[in-house]
CSV table of C-alpha atoms in Angstrom, one decimal:
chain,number,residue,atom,x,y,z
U,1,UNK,CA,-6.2,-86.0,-49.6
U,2,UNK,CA,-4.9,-83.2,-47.5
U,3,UNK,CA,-7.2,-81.2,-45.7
U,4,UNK,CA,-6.9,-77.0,-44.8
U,5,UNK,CA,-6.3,-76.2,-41.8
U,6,UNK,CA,-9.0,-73.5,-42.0
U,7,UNK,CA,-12.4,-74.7,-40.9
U,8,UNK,CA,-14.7,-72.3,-43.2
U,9,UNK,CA,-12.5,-73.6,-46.3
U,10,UNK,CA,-12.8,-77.5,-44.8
U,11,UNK,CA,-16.9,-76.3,-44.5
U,12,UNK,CA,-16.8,-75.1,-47.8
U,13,UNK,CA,-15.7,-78.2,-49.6
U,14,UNK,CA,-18.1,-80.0,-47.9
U,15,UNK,CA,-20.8,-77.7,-48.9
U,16,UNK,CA,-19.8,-78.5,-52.2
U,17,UNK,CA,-19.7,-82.7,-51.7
U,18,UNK,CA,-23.3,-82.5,-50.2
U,19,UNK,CA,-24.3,-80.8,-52.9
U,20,UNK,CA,-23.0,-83.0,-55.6
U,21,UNK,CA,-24.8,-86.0,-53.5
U,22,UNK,CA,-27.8,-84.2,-52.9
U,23,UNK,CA,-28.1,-84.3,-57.1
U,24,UNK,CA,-26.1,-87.6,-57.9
U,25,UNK,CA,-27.4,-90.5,-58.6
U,26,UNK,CA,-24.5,-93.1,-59.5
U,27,UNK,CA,-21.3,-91.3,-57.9
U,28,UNK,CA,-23.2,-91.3,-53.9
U,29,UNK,CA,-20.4,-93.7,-52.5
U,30,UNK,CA,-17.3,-92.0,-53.6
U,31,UNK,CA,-18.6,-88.8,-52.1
U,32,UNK,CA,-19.8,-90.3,-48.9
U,33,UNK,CA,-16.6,-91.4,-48.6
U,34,UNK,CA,-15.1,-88.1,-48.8
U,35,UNK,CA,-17.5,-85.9,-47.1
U,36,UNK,CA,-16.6,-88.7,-44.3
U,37,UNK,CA,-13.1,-87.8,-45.2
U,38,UNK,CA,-14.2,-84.0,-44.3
U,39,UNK,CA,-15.4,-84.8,-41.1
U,40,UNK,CA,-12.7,-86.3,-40.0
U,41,UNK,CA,-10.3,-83.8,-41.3
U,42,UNK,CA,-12.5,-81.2,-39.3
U,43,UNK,CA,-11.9,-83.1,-36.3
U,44,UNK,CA,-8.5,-82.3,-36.0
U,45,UNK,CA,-8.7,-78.9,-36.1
U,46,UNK,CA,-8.6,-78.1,-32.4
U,47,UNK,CA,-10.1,-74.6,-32.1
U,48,UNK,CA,-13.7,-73.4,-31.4
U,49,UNK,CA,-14.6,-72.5,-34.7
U,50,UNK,CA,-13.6,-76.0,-36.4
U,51,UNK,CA,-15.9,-77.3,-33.1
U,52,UNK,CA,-18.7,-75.6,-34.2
U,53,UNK,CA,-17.9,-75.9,-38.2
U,54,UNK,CA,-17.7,-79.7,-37.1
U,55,UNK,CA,-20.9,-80.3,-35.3
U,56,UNK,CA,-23.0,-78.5,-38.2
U,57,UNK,CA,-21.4,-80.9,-40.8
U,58,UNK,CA,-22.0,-84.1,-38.4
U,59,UNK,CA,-25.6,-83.0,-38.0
U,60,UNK,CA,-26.1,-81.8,-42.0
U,61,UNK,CA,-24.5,-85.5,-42.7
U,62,UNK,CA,-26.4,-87.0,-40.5
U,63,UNK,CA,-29.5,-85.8,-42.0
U,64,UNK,CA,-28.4,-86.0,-45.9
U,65,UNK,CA,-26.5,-88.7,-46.3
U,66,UNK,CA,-27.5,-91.4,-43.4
U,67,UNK,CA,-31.2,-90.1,-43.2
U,68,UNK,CA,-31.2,-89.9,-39.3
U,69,UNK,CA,-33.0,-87.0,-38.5
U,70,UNK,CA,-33.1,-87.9,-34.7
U,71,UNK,CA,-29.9,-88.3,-34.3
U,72,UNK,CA,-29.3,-84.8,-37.0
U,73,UNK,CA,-31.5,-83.0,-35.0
U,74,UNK,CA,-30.0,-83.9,-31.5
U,75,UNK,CA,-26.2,-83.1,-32.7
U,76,UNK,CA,-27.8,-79.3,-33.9
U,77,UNK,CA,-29.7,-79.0,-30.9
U,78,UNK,CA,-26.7,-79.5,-28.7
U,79,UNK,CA,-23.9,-77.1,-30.6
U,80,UNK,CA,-26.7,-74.3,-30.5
U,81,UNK,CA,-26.6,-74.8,-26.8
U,82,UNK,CA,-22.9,-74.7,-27.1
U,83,UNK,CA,-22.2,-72.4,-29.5
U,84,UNK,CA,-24.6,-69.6,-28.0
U,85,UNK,CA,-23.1,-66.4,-29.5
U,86,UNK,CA,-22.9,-68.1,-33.3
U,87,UNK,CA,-25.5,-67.9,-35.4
U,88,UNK,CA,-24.2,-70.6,-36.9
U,89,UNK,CA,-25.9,-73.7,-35.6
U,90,UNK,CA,-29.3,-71.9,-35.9
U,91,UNK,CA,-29.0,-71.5,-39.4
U,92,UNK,CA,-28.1,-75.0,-39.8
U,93,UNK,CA,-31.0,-76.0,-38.0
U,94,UNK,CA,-33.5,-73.6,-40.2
U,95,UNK,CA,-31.9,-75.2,-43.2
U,96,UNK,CA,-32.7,-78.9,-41.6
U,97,UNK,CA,-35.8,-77.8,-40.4
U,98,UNK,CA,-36.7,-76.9,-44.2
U,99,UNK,CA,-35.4,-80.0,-45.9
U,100,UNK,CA,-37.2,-81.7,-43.2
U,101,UNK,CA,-40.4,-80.0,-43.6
U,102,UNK,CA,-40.7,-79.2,-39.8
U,103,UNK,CA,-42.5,-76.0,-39.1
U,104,UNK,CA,-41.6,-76.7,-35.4
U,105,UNK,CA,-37.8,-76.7,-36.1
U,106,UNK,CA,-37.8,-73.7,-37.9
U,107,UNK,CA,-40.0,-72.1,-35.9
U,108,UNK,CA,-37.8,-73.1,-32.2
U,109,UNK,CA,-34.5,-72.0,-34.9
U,110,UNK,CA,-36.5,-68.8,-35.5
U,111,UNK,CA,-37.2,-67.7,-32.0
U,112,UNK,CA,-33.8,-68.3,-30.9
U,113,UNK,CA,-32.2,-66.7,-33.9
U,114,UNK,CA,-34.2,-63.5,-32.9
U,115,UNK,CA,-33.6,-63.7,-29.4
U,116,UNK,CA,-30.0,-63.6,-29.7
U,117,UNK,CA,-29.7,-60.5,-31.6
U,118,UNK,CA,-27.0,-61.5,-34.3
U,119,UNK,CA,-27.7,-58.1,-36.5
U,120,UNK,CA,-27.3,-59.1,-40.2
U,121,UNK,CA,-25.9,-62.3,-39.6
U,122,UNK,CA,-27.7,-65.0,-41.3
U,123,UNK,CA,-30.1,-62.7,-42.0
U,124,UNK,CA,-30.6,-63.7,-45.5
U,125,UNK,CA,-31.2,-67.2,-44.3
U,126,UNK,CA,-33.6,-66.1,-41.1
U,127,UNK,CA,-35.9,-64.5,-44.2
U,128,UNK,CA,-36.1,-68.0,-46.2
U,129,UNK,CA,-37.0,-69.8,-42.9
U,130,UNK,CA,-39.7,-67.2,-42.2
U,131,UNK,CA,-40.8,-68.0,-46.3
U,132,UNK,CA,-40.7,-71.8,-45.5
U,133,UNK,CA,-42.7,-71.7,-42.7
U,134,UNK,CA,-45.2,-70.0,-44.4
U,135,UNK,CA,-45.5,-72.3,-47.2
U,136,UNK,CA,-45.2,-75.1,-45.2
U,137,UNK,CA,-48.2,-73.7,-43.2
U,138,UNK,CA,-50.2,-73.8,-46.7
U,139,UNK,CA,-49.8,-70.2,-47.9
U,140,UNK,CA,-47.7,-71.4,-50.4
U,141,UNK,CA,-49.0,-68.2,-52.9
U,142,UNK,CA,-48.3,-66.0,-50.2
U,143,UNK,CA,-45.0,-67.2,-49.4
U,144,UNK,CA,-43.7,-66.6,-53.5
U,145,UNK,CA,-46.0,-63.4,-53.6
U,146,UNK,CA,-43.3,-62.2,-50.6
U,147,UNK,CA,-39.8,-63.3,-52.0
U,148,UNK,CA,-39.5,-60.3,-54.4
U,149,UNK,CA,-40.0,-58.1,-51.7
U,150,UNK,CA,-38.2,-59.6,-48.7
U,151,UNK,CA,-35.4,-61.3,-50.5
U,152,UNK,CA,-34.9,-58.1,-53.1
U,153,UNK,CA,-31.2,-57.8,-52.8
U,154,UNK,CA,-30.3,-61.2,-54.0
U,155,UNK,CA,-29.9,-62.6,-57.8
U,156,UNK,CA,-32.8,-62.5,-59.6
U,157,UNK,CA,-32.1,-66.3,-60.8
U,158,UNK,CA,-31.4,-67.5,-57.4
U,159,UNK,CA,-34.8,-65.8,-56.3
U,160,UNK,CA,-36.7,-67.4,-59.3
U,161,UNK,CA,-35.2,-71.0,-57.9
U,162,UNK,CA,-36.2,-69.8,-54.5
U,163,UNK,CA,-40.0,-69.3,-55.9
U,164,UNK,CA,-39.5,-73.1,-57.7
U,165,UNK,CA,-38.6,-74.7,-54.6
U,166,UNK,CA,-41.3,-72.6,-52.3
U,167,UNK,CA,-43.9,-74.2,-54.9
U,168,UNK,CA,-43.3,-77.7,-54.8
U,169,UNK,CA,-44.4,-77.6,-51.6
């Protein structure tokens, strides 16, 4: 398959292949195989942006599909270090953080998010950390009792999933 050159559209199919294999249950080794096929695509895009695009889906595939979370959590680490005036790797490592159920990742993504200032940015994202941390804290209740409030502007069905996934907890 041929690949776009653009690294947000590259990103974007991967998003989708992760989450297909996130949800599959028979069809895991044909998408492996080309989220792998992603990552190397990404890889030959030369500019900044495919860098960072590129470590965000090493460390996401890390983390999903192999189950490394050491070696996930050191590739995220390093392209927010890199990457210091995207937001970009900080949200990656909220999201990881979350699936990981590690109040200290978000909480170290968190901080930095706020420290760098990005404005609006992710701030969507920022506001589900600060929700998962709570949970994960066990004030799961008070977590759900916030979404309507701090996550108003987004669809009501995506909030309602929101309030599902803050529950299982």
């Amino acid at each position: 398959m041929i690949f776009p050159s653009n690294p947000i559209s590259v990103l974007a199919y991967f998003e989708v292949l992760l989450n297909k294999y996130k949800i599959s249950m028979g069809d895991r080794p044909s998408l492996s195989a080309e989220m792998d096929a992603t990552l190397v695509s990404i890889s030959r895009i030369s500019s900044e942006k495919g860098q960072e695009v590129q470590a965000c889906m090493r460390a996401r595939h890390e983390y999903y599909v192999k189950g490394d979370e050491a070696t996930a959590t050191a590739i995220i680490n390093d392209a927010i270090e890199f990457f210091k005036g995207s937001p970009y790797p900080l949200l990656a490592k909220m999201e990881l953080g979350t699936s990981m159920r590690s109040v200290d990742m978000i909480n170290e993504a968190i901080v930095l998010f706020d420290s760098r200032r990005f404005d609006e940015q992710g701030a969507t994202e920022r506001k589900k950390a600060e929700l998962f941390r709570i949970a994960l804290a066990g004030q799961v209740v008070r977590a759900i009792g916030m979404v309507d409030r701090e996550l108003r502007y987004i669809n009501p069905i995506a909030r309602e999933r929101f309030k599902q996934r803050l529950g299982s907890l």
